[in-house]
Amino acid sequence: MTALVLKAPLAGWCMPLAEVPDPVFAQAMAGDGIAIDPTGNTLHAPCDGEIVPMKDAKHAVTVRTDSGIDVLVHVGIDTVKLAGEGFTLRVSPGQRVRSGDLLLEFDLDLVARRAASAVSPVVLASGGSILRRILNRRVEVGELVMEIEGDAAAAQPSQANAAHARRRFRIPFEHGLHVRPAALISAALRPFAAEVAIVSRGHSGNARSAVAMMSLGVHCGESVEVRATGADAVAALAALEALLEPEMPAAVRQEISARPPGDAARARRIEGVIASRGLAVGLAARLAPVETRVEETGGGEARETTALRDALDAVREGLERRANGAIAEQRSLLEAHAELVQDPELAREAAAWIAQGKSAGYAWREATRLLAEVLETLADERMRERAADLRDLESQVLRVLGGQPMQAPRELAANSILLADDLLPSQLMALEASRIAGICIARGGPTSHVAIIAAASGIPTLVSAGAGILEVPEGTPLVLDAEHGWLDIDPPEAERAAADRAAAQRAQERATDLEAAHLPCATLDRVRVTVNANVATLEEARAAAESGAEGCGLLRTELLFLDRREPPDEEEQAAEYRRIAEVLAGRPVNIRTLDVGGDKPIAYLPMPREDNPALGLRGLRTSLWRPELLRAQLGAILRVQPPGSCRILLPMVTDLE
């Protein structure tokens, strides 16, 4: 038999599957193969074949060869949580493709920032065995990476007199039957000889094939029927109870629905988006939002205007006072809030409501919520998440207007894992950090201010975990795994103990890593490697230096220009660049000039409309359009001492011409 040649579907570093940071792939539950850490943003066909339908799976593609071997390429780890964002399929189910054809385009930067890893497994999801594979080197698209031998058609025993069994289950996985749960189901069935199929909406899929299960497009909470045929059919279905939720008779469901709220949430897993990595074991501490009641009708325009002005001044002074004694990330946030509370647009909007006879509290609430709603409609995720800052300021000002303190601190038990629909930065900063083991939020994103504060404090955090976490009772034992992205509710004692040991081991490993961080970096064969860090703020530069970075490979200056009413002048920029250079203590600093425009607009720099912003004003073209900005930035860089400690990187310039 002629071996099937599989070619690299992605450009990047080709590595053993065992090194993938996901046990489902590392342990070959989804199939044997290799993995590629991509350097490009396109996925190509590894061989000739037909595209296998995989409903709602824009992050993965399967090609079925003429000999029936399914080759699955899964871009990144946990990319199912992106819900297709950043991925564009270029093929359709059932389409014939040739080796090297373009299958998928993806935003590598987005995957690297928001997924658990960009490493992309290439596995034999069904059929075939690997004769040879290429590992531990860089590959380009189209290079040979594996040789496959097709499985000989095995004679199937007659099932005429075999036992048959069927049961109904509900799918408990947050993102439905994507590759990880499908692979776990397949692995659970390995000890059994029975043929097992999952049936959903009239379609059937082989329960031993991750691809076949993914093609069903089953979502979380949907009911499926599992059918097994063979001598051990009943045992095979029983083995699935550890993964799936048995569908109960109506009488049993009614009994459960009559239980106190939260009981149904016990003993299950909820998936979320990783915002700050780590592992935490503790007890649920629920933080409910506190809605401050306000009277709609005011007591006269002069009185309400004075009341609002006094409250805004009090909040601003409180923020500035707390910023003086705060750690880096908290200080930056408090300073930003102190600036935002003085925003003239908010003041004008509130004044308009007061002029209509409304109270100061009502006017402030309407003004902040109006702007928050506008921000939440923007395409820029970072700007959408700034709406949380406005909700935070709304709460603080309303509390002051009501004669209450700006924050409402809460006493926490040791090793608390915070559960909340959303968490305001001021709420988090008012809590005793030493008592917080972890955080899990129903909404929010990984670039929110709460996520940034949690990461800076070393608190494992999940966001976008869904409303299910709000049903978990106070005091429930939890294991929060922010390495893989899930929260286990009321797990067995043995699992909690194992997680405790793992958390202690990781803390020890991190301490050991930090001790060695400042040693010279070299490969095992003694090739010297320089490791620089990309940073955007003084705090990130400080963290990079503490972690052993040998310089700044790229200083992104955009954050200096965002979230403000006017651009920073030369003096402000020079001071910031100087502080970053001092923190890096003589290490090289590559400063990129302002890279805005296209998908990174700023409010005080209105751009002409472009049908394709990527081809319009952006990067260096924007700086040449507004040369006064470029002159100020270049002047600021040149003032950094000692001379020559900074290098200048011009965005969108690739060669001398």
XYZ file of C-alpha atoms in Angstrom:
657
model
C 0.000 0.000 0.000
C 1.331 3.457 -0.923
C 1.775 5.716 2.098
C -0.376 8.842 2.270
C 1.721 12.003 2.509
C 0.399 14.808 4.736
C 1.836 18.245 4.117
C 2.112 21.136 6.562
C -1.211 23.005 6.615
C 0.382 25.906 8.517
C 3.748 27.624 8.614
C 5.470 27.484 11.981
C 7.339 25.321 14.469
C 6.490 21.608 14.189
C 6.395 19.923 17.599
C 5.329 16.646 19.276
C 1.656 16.354 20.124
C 2.638 15.586 23.725
C 3.821 19.209 24.109
C 0.378 20.676 23.359
C -0.922 22.477 26.500
C -4.157 20.480 26.535
C -4.373 16.887 27.824
C -7.056 15.952 25.287
C -4.580 16.525 22.457
C -1.375 15.776 24.386
C -2.685 12.331 25.348
C -3.901 11.713 21.763
C -7.536 11.386 22.868
C -8.575 13.235 19.709
C -6.156 11.191 17.561
C -2.426 10.794 16.963
C -0.457 13.407 15.044
C 1.723 16.487 15.438
C 1.247 20.138 16.382
C 2.374 23.384 14.760
C 2.923 26.684 16.564
C 1.879 28.970 13.686
C 3.714 31.994 12.363
C 1.220 32.750 9.585
C -2.517 33.360 9.422
C -3.683 30.885 6.777
C -4.603 27.195 6.946
C -4.195 24.979 3.871
C -5.291 21.468 2.934
C -2.767 18.871 4.161
C -3.849 16.425 1.434
C -6.420 15.815 -1.283
C -9.899 15.020 -0.020
C -13.352 16.253 0.919
C -14.291 18.795 3.594
C -16.199 17.076 6.405
C -19.177 19.038 7.789
C -18.444 20.390 11.284
C -21.318 22.648 12.283
C -20.389 25.999 13.877
C -16.692 25.008 13.993
C -14.972 27.879 12.198
C -11.751 27.282 14.151
C -11.175 23.725 12.893
C -11.330 21.916 9.556
C -11.387 18.187 8.736
C -10.338 16.750 5.379
C -11.468 13.173 4.608
C -9.188 11.330 2.208
C -10.478 8.960 -0.470
C -9.335 6.065 1.740
C -11.586 7.312 4.574
C -8.945 8.840 6.860
C -10.110 11.998 8.654
C -7.355 14.605 9.127
C -8.398 17.237 11.684
C -6.565 20.565 11.966
C -7.587 22.534 15.068
C -6.321 26.139 15.068
C -5.250 27.008 18.617
C -6.381 25.616 21.969
C -9.807 26.475 23.413
C -10.555 28.599 20.340
C -14.138 27.329 20.423
C -14.691 30.075 23.029
C -14.049 32.712 20.373
C -17.325 31.630 18.696
C -15.827 32.101 15.232
C -14.438 35.583 15.891
C -11.255 36.098 13.899
C -11.838 33.067 11.636
C -12.969 33.061 7.986
C -13.699 29.722 6.309
C -12.830 29.604 2.614
C -14.380 26.183 1.912
C -17.808 24.586 2.256
C -18.873 21.193 3.653
C -18.604 18.492 1.003
C -16.238 20.533 -1.177
C -13.353 18.673 -2.858
C -9.952 20.198 -2.168
C -6.417 19.605 -3.380
C -3.347 19.547 -1.173
C -2.277 23.129 -0.471
C -5.673 24.724 -1.170
C -6.602 27.587 1.177
C -9.119 26.349 3.770
C -9.214 29.024 6.446
C -7.894 32.480 7.332
C -7.519 33.555 10.949
C -6.365 36.484 13.068
C -3.203 35.080 14.656
C -2.817 38.066 16.998
C -6.356 37.618 18.328
C -5.834 33.865 18.818
C -2.534 34.458 20.623
C -4.135 37.029 22.944
C -7.449 35.394 23.731
C -7.026 31.644 23.334
C -5.217 29.342 25.757
C -2.532 28.798 23.094
C -2.024 29.303 19.356
C -0.447 25.841 19.026
C -2.504 23.957 16.421
C -2.839 20.140 16.517
C -2.912 18.180 13.236
C -4.347 14.745 14.080
C -5.773 11.609 12.515
C -9.278 11.835 13.926
C -10.226 8.445 12.473
C -8.398 5.807 10.465
C -4.752 5.456 9.533
C -1.515 5.031 11.450
C 1.598 7.185 11.317
C 4.701 5.702 9.679
C 6.883 8.814 9.950
C 6.541 12.372 11.234
C 8.665 15.528 11.123
C 9.293 17.155 14.517
C 11.213 19.919 16.279
C 11.899 22.209 13.367
C 10.314 25.029 11.420
C 8.114 24.052 8.481
C 6.554 26.019 5.656
C 3.118 25.367 4.144
C 3.337 22.374 1.813
C 6.337 20.654 3.420
C 5.976 16.972 4.296
C 5.132 16.505 7.979
C 3.673 12.968 8.168
C 3.451 9.728 6.204
C 0.305 7.708 6.898
C -0.566 4.088 6.321
C -4.259 3.353 5.843
C -5.899 0.811 8.139
C -6.736 -2.471 6.517
C -10.453 -3.075 6.523
C -11.017 -5.172 9.636
C -13.636 -7.858 9.513
C -16.520 -6.770 11.711
C -18.171 -9.409 13.884
C -21.838 -9.996 13.238
C -24.092 -7.942 15.529
C -27.182 -9.951 14.668
C -27.558 -11.435 18.137
C -25.728 -8.688 20.044
C -27.262 -6.758 22.905
C -28.776 -3.354 22.139
C -29.081 -0.458 24.578
C -30.090 3.166 24.330
C -30.267 6.067 26.767
C -30.965 9.751 26.596
C -28.444 12.284 27.906
C -28.134 16.045 28.050
C -24.936 17.719 26.859
C -23.466 19.624 29.861
C -20.488 21.235 28.115
C -20.617 25.041 27.900
C -19.748 25.087 24.193
C -21.531 21.880 23.202
C -19.838 18.938 21.502
C -16.620 20.633 20.433
C -13.338 18.778 20.122
C -12.423 18.422 23.821
C -15.678 16.841 25.100
C -15.978 14.787 21.898
C -12.482 13.409 22.469
C -13.278 12.674 26.126
C -16.370 10.701 25.093
C -14.338 8.748 22.555
C -11.652 8.008 25.168
C -14.256 6.820 27.695
C -15.496 4.227 25.190
C -12.077 2.716 24.412
C -12.347 -0.148 26.939
C -15.568 -1.337 25.289
C -16.152 -3.244 22.061
C -19.716 -2.022 21.479
C -20.569 0.156 18.512
C -21.878 3.455 19.929
C -23.653 6.278 18.087
C -25.021 9.654 19.178
C -28.304 10.705 17.590
C -29.433 14.337 17.472
C -32.285 15.849 15.440
C -32.472 12.782 13.207
C -28.721 12.679 12.466
C -26.325 10.075 13.816
C -22.595 10.312 14.557
C -20.049 7.687 15.583
C -19.322 8.276 19.299
C -15.747 7.050 18.786
C -15.042 9.822 16.261
C -14.560 13.385 17.508
C -15.166 14.687 13.993
C -18.427 12.744 13.628
C -19.699 14.126 16.947
C -18.671 17.685 16.126
C -20.510 17.428 12.806
C -23.797 17.031 14.697
C -23.597 20.620 15.964
C -25.017 19.754 19.398
C -25.170 22.685 21.833
C -25.031 22.853 25.617
C -28.227 21.610 27.272
C -29.530 19.770 24.203
C -30.886 16.241 24.567
C -29.311 13.399 22.569
C -29.941 9.681 22.334
C -26.943 7.375 22.657
C -27.331 3.927 21.064
C -24.974 1.009 21.681
C -24.798 -2.427 20.084
C -22.601 -5.256 21.357
C -22.075 -7.605 24.295
C -20.967 -4.722 26.551
C -23.481 -2.167 25.249
C -25.011 -1.457 28.682
C -21.583 -1.019 30.302
C -20.497 1.355 27.523
C -23.497 3.621 28.117
C -22.931 3.518 31.883
C -19.359 4.727 31.319
C -20.709 7.912 29.731
C -22.534 8.958 32.908
C -19.323 10.508 34.236
C -19.280 12.904 31.255
C -22.914 13.406 30.251
C -26.015 14.216 32.274
C -28.538 11.343 32.176
C -31.927 12.648 31.127
C -34.313 11.900 33.957
C -37.994 10.976 33.885
C -40.414 13.874 34.194
C -41.274 13.027 37.819
C -37.618 13.200 38.833
C -37.130 16.502 36.984
C -40.135 17.967 38.807
C -38.668 16.887 42.160
C -35.367 18.597 41.357
C -37.095 21.771 40.181
C -38.733 22.031 43.614
C -35.365 22.076 45.410
C -33.870 25.344 46.709
C -32.154 27.452 44.008
C -28.589 26.434 43.358
C -28.856 22.687 44.108
C -28.955 21.864 40.410
C -25.706 23.772 39.925
C -23.688 21.427 42.122
C -21.221 18.805 40.908
C -20.685 20.179 37.413
C -18.170 22.047 35.302
C -18.590 25.514 33.803
C -16.209 26.772 31.134
C -14.985 30.372 30.888
C -12.385 32.584 29.231
C -8.990 32.774 30.925
C -8.145 36.307 32.058
C -5.419 35.523 34.607
C -3.776 32.110 34.715
C -3.500 29.902 37.774
C -5.254 27.302 39.888
C -7.402 28.037 42.944
C -9.220 25.913 45.512
C -11.713 27.576 47.826
C -15.305 28.392 48.732
C -17.854 30.326 46.710
C -18.316 33.962 47.748
C -21.156 35.516 45.785
C -21.034 39.244 45.062
C -24.433 40.560 44.080
C -24.740 43.934 42.332
C -26.027 46.694 44.600
C -28.475 48.985 42.827
C -28.567 52.418 44.487
C -32.080 53.839 44.364
C -32.426 57.413 43.164
C -35.350 59.806 43.139
C -36.240 60.982 39.667
C -37.568 64.414 40.573
C -35.085 67.004 41.783
C -35.337 69.805 44.331
C -34.495 72.618 41.938
C -31.775 73.144 39.342
C -29.412 75.118 41.583
C -29.648 72.634 44.461
C -29.167 69.536 42.278
C -26.295 71.122 40.328
C -24.477 71.903 43.574
C -25.135 68.408 44.959
C -23.733 66.744 41.840
C -20.699 69.038 41.714
C -19.893 68.330 45.378
C -20.294 64.565 44.861
C -18.045 64.592 41.781
C -15.399 66.574 43.660
C -15.565 64.144 46.581
C -15.190 61.123 44.320
C -12.317 62.736 42.384
C -10.465 63.621 45.587
C -11.040 60.131 46.956
C -9.716 58.517 43.788
C -6.630 60.749 43.729
C -5.963 60.072 47.421
C -6.192 56.321 46.937
C -4.047 56.491 43.785
C -1.150 57.993 45.762
C -0.811 54.849 47.855
C -1.865 52.213 45.306
C 0.232 49.636 43.453
C 0.985 50.231 39.784
C -2.064 48.786 37.993
C -4.494 50.076 40.597
C -2.853 53.510 40.542
C -3.231 53.759 36.755
C -6.896 52.797 36.983
C -7.662 55.195 39.827
C -5.959 58.038 37.961
C -7.977 57.208 34.827
C -11.218 57.200 36.839
C -10.281 60.520 38.449
C -9.871 61.933 34.937
C -13.098 60.368 33.667
C -15.212 61.708 36.532
C -14.325 65.226 35.285
C -15.300 64.461 31.675
C -17.096 67.526 30.219
C -19.447 65.420 28.058
C -20.736 63.593 31.131
C -21.135 66.926 32.932
C -23.045 68.443 30.005
C -25.361 65.451 29.677
C -26.097 65.424 33.426
C -26.702 69.192 33.416
C -29.260 68.759 30.620
C -31.225 66.262 32.742
C -31.065 68.510 35.824
C -32.383 71.394 33.692
C -35.427 69.197 32.968
C -36.180 68.959 36.683
C -34.414 65.676 37.435
C -32.412 64.929 40.572
C -28.608 64.901 40.618
C -28.556 61.104 41.048
C -30.999 60.487 38.218
C -29.105 62.886 35.934
C -25.730 61.259 36.653
C -27.118 57.749 36.144
C -28.677 58.669 32.804
C -25.507 60.437 31.608
C -23.174 57.546 32.442
C -25.504 54.868 31.100
C -26.004 56.705 27.829
C -22.260 56.823 27.180
C -21.826 53.239 28.388
C -24.444 52.059 25.890
C -22.605 53.872 23.094
C -19.302 52.229 24.059
C -20.916 48.777 24.181
C -21.967 49.117 20.521
C -18.410 49.750 19.266
C -16.460 47.091 17.367
C -13.324 47.650 19.452
C -13.507 45.162 22.342
C -11.219 47.283 24.477
C -13.552 50.280 24.156
C -16.601 48.115 24.895
C -15.009 47.023 28.142
C -14.524 50.655 29.187
C -18.289 50.727 29.733
C -17.560 48.902 33.000
C -15.525 51.909 34.140
C -18.550 54.132 33.626
C -20.776 51.751 35.601
C -18.178 51.860 38.363
C -18.168 55.671 38.444
C -21.955 55.703 38.348
C -22.065 53.539 41.467
C -19.440 55.536 43.374
C -21.045 58.940 42.706
C -24.547 57.677 43.526
C -23.307 56.270 46.827
C -21.775 59.639 47.762
C -24.982 61.432 46.770
C -26.843 59.031 49.066
C -24.555 59.810 51.998
C -22.729 56.464 51.835
C -19.000 55.674 51.452
C -17.686 55.358 47.876
C -17.089 51.601 48.322
C -19.041 48.986 50.223
C -16.344 46.638 51.579
C -17.279 43.064 52.403
C -15.663 40.675 54.842
C -14.412 37.561 53.047
C -13.520 34.146 54.406
C -10.031 32.860 53.661
C -9.625 31.232 50.225
C -12.758 32.819 48.782
C -13.509 32.374 45.085
C -15.548 35.385 44.001
C -18.586 34.731 41.797
C -20.361 37.683 40.196
C -22.394 38.647 37.154
C -19.858 41.424 36.632
C -17.277 42.901 38.967
C -16.467 46.579 39.177
C -12.831 47.577 39.704
C -13.735 49.542 42.839
C -15.487 46.464 44.274
C -12.372 44.353 43.754
C -10.009 46.971 45.180
C -12.207 47.326 48.288
C -11.733 43.633 49.141
C -8.827 42.130 51.073
C -6.724 40.582 48.300
C -5.047 38.066 50.617
C -8.414 36.352 51.142
C -9.238 36.042 47.418
C -8.162 32.696 45.965
C -9.797 33.205 42.563
C -12.417 35.086 40.559
C -15.079 33.854 38.125
C -17.315 36.390 36.364
C -20.382 35.661 34.256
C -19.691 38.527 31.844
C -16.673 40.718 31.076
C -13.615 40.188 28.932
C -9.928 39.339 29.374
C -8.814 42.950 28.782
C -11.168 44.537 31.322
C -9.684 46.547 34.178
C -10.793 43.895 36.673
C -8.904 41.266 34.661
C -5.804 43.471 34.546
C -5.899 44.094 38.318
C -6.449 40.387 39.005
C -3.532 39.400 36.767
C -1.252 41.966 38.415
C -2.227 40.573 41.821
C -1.654 36.970 40.705
C -5.317 35.987 41.224
C -6.521 33.194 38.869
C -9.500 34.611 36.972
C -12.103 33.424 34.471
C -14.501 35.765 32.654
C -17.471 35.238 30.295
C -18.434 32.080 32.208
C -22.172 32.579 31.744
C -25.131 32.940 34.096
C -24.737 29.407 35.485
C -22.221 30.592 38.076
C -24.891 32.841 39.624
C -26.800 29.742 40.766
C -23.910 28.406 42.856
C -24.770 28.661 46.591
C -22.598 30.663 48.976
C -19.889 28.511 50.552
C -19.901 25.776 47.874
C -16.461 24.128 47.480
C -14.907 25.087 44.129
C -11.842 24.352 42.039
C -11.065 27.154 39.571
C -8.683 26.020 36.817
C -7.566 29.128 34.935
C -4.948 27.109 33.067
C -7.544 25.139 31.109
C -10.502 27.499 31.526
C -13.119 25.897 33.768
C -14.741 26.028 37.190
C -15.571 22.721 38.939
C -18.502 23.054 41.334
C -18.490 20.909 44.473
C -15.951 18.365 43.176
C -15.117 15.263 45.271
C -12.723 15.743 48.179
C -10.011 13.762 46.372
C -10.143 16.168 43.421
C -9.936 19.200 45.713
C -6.924 17.712 47.480
C -5.228 16.987 44.153
C -5.894 20.553 42.994
C -4.438 21.880 46.266
C -1.260 19.903 45.675
C -1.071 21.056 42.058
C -1.491 24.717 43.083
C 1.296 24.389 45.662
C 3.543 22.726 43.091
C 2.911 25.492 40.541
C 3.712 28.143 43.129
C 6.991 26.388 43.844
C 7.766 26.053 40.128
C 7.084 29.756 39.601
C 9.377 30.681 42.482
C 12.105 28.482 40.992
C 11.578 30.005 37.541
C 11.836 33.538 38.928
C 15.085 32.659 40.689
C 16.563 31.542 37.354
C 14.950 34.290 35.259
C 18.017 36.541 35.201
C 20.461 33.863 34.065
C 21.690 34.085 30.435
C 19.290 32.338 28.052
C 20.650 29.588 25.799
C 19.438 26.430 24.095
C 20.576 22.999 25.260
C 23.315 23.036 22.600
C 24.559 26.379 24.024
C 23.273 28.737 21.367
C 22.743 32.144 23.014
C 19.213 33.505 22.689
C 18.162 37.073 23.529
C 14.720 37.279 25.112
C 13.035 40.704 24.905
C 9.563 41.714 26.024
C 6.832 43.639 24.218
C 5.353 46.201 26.609
C 2.874 49.071 26.558
C 3.165 50.609 30.030
C 5.640 51.313 32.798
C 4.040 48.529 34.858
C 4.566 46.001 32.067
C 8.189 47.146 31.676
C 8.743 46.663 35.409
C 7.230 43.164 35.267
C 9.392 42.335 32.237
C 12.566 43.447 34.012
C 11.654 41.435 37.112
C 11.062 38.391 34.903
C 14.483 38.591 33.291
C 13.768 40.338 29.976
C 16.967 41.496 28.276
C 15.319 44.505 26.716
C 12.136 45.831 25.143
C 11.622 44.427 21.663
C 8.613 46.672 21.088
C 7.216 49.513 23.155
C 3.646 50.098 21.979
C 3.002 53.786 22.560
C -0.722 53.802 21.652
C -1.933 53.561 25.264
C -0.475 57.011 25.947
C -2.773 58.437 23.272
C -6.014 56.560 24.035
C -8.838 57.301 26.512
C -8.152 61.048 26.674
C -9.412 64.294 25.181
C -6.139 65.469 23.598
C -2.789 63.899 22.668
C 0.070 63.801 25.198
C 2.617 66.559 24.672
C 6.368 66.034 24.229
C 7.064 66.581 27.941
C 4.587 63.915 29.102
C 5.827 61.404 26.544
C 9.491 62.036 27.367
C 8.810 61.466 31.061
C 7.059 58.152 30.378
C 9.730 56.875 27.970
C 12.435 57.919 30.445
C 10.772 56.003 33.300
C 10.506 52.872 31.143
C 14.164 53.144 30.066
C 15.228 53.570 33.709
C 13.280 50.482 34.781
C 15.011 48.472 32.046
C 18.349 49.772 33.363
C 20.418 50.114 30.208
C 18.732 47.319 28.285
C 17.747 48.283 24.701
C 14.290 49.824 24.179
C 12.640 49.757 20.737
C 9.941 52.453 20.687
C 7.303 52.214 17.961
C 5.871 55.539 16.894
C 2.124 56.005 17.127
C 0.311 53.167 15.335
C -3.337 54.217 15.075
C -5.903 54.417 12.323
C -7.641 51.553 10.564
C -8.982 49.377 13.370
C -7.384 51.559 16.092
C -9.047 55.003 15.919
C -8.746 57.713 18.578
C -11.470 60.206 19.427
C -9.544 63.480 18.966
C -8.087 62.356 15.620
C -11.100 61.899 13.312
C -10.124 59.946 10.212
C -11.670 60.267 6.764
C -13.985 57.372 5.976
C -12.342 54.399 4.231
C -14.115 51.449 2.625
C -11.098 49.365 3.638
C -9.454 50.994 6.696
C -6.430 48.688 6.378
C -5.540 50.509 3.158
C -6.259 54.004 4.415
C -4.698 56.232 7.056
C -2.906 54.079 9.611
C 0.541 53.546 11.087
C 3.198 55.902 9.727
C 0.746 57.302 7.152
C -1.288 58.746 10.029
C 1.825 60.323 11.551
C 2.781 61.918 8.222
C -0.805 63.197 7.888
C -0.459 64.849 11.329
C 3.298 65.634 11.453
C 3.015 67.662 14.670
C 2.243 64.389 16.495
C 5.263 62.692 14.944
C 7.585 65.623 15.745
C 6.495 65.638 19.393
C 6.987 61.900 19.694
C 10.408 61.887 18.024
C 11.474 64.806 20.214
C 10.358 62.930 23.331
C 12.291 59.797 22.332
C 15.465 61.798 21.634
C 15.331 63.313 25.134
C 15.698 59.932 26.843
C 19.031 59.616 28.644
C 21.620 58.320 28.102
C 21.602 59.142 24.381
C 21.275 56.073 22.197
C 19.401 53.981 24.787
C 16.296 53.933 22.561
C 15.723 52.743 19.025
C 12.846 53.935 16.832
C 10.519 51.561 14.995
C 8.282 53.041 12.275
C 4.998 51.119 11.847
C 4.254 49.815 8.313
C 7.812 50.443 7.089
C 9.560 47.255 5.980
C 12.577 48.422 3.974
C 14.741 51.462 3.278
C 12.906 52.483 0.099
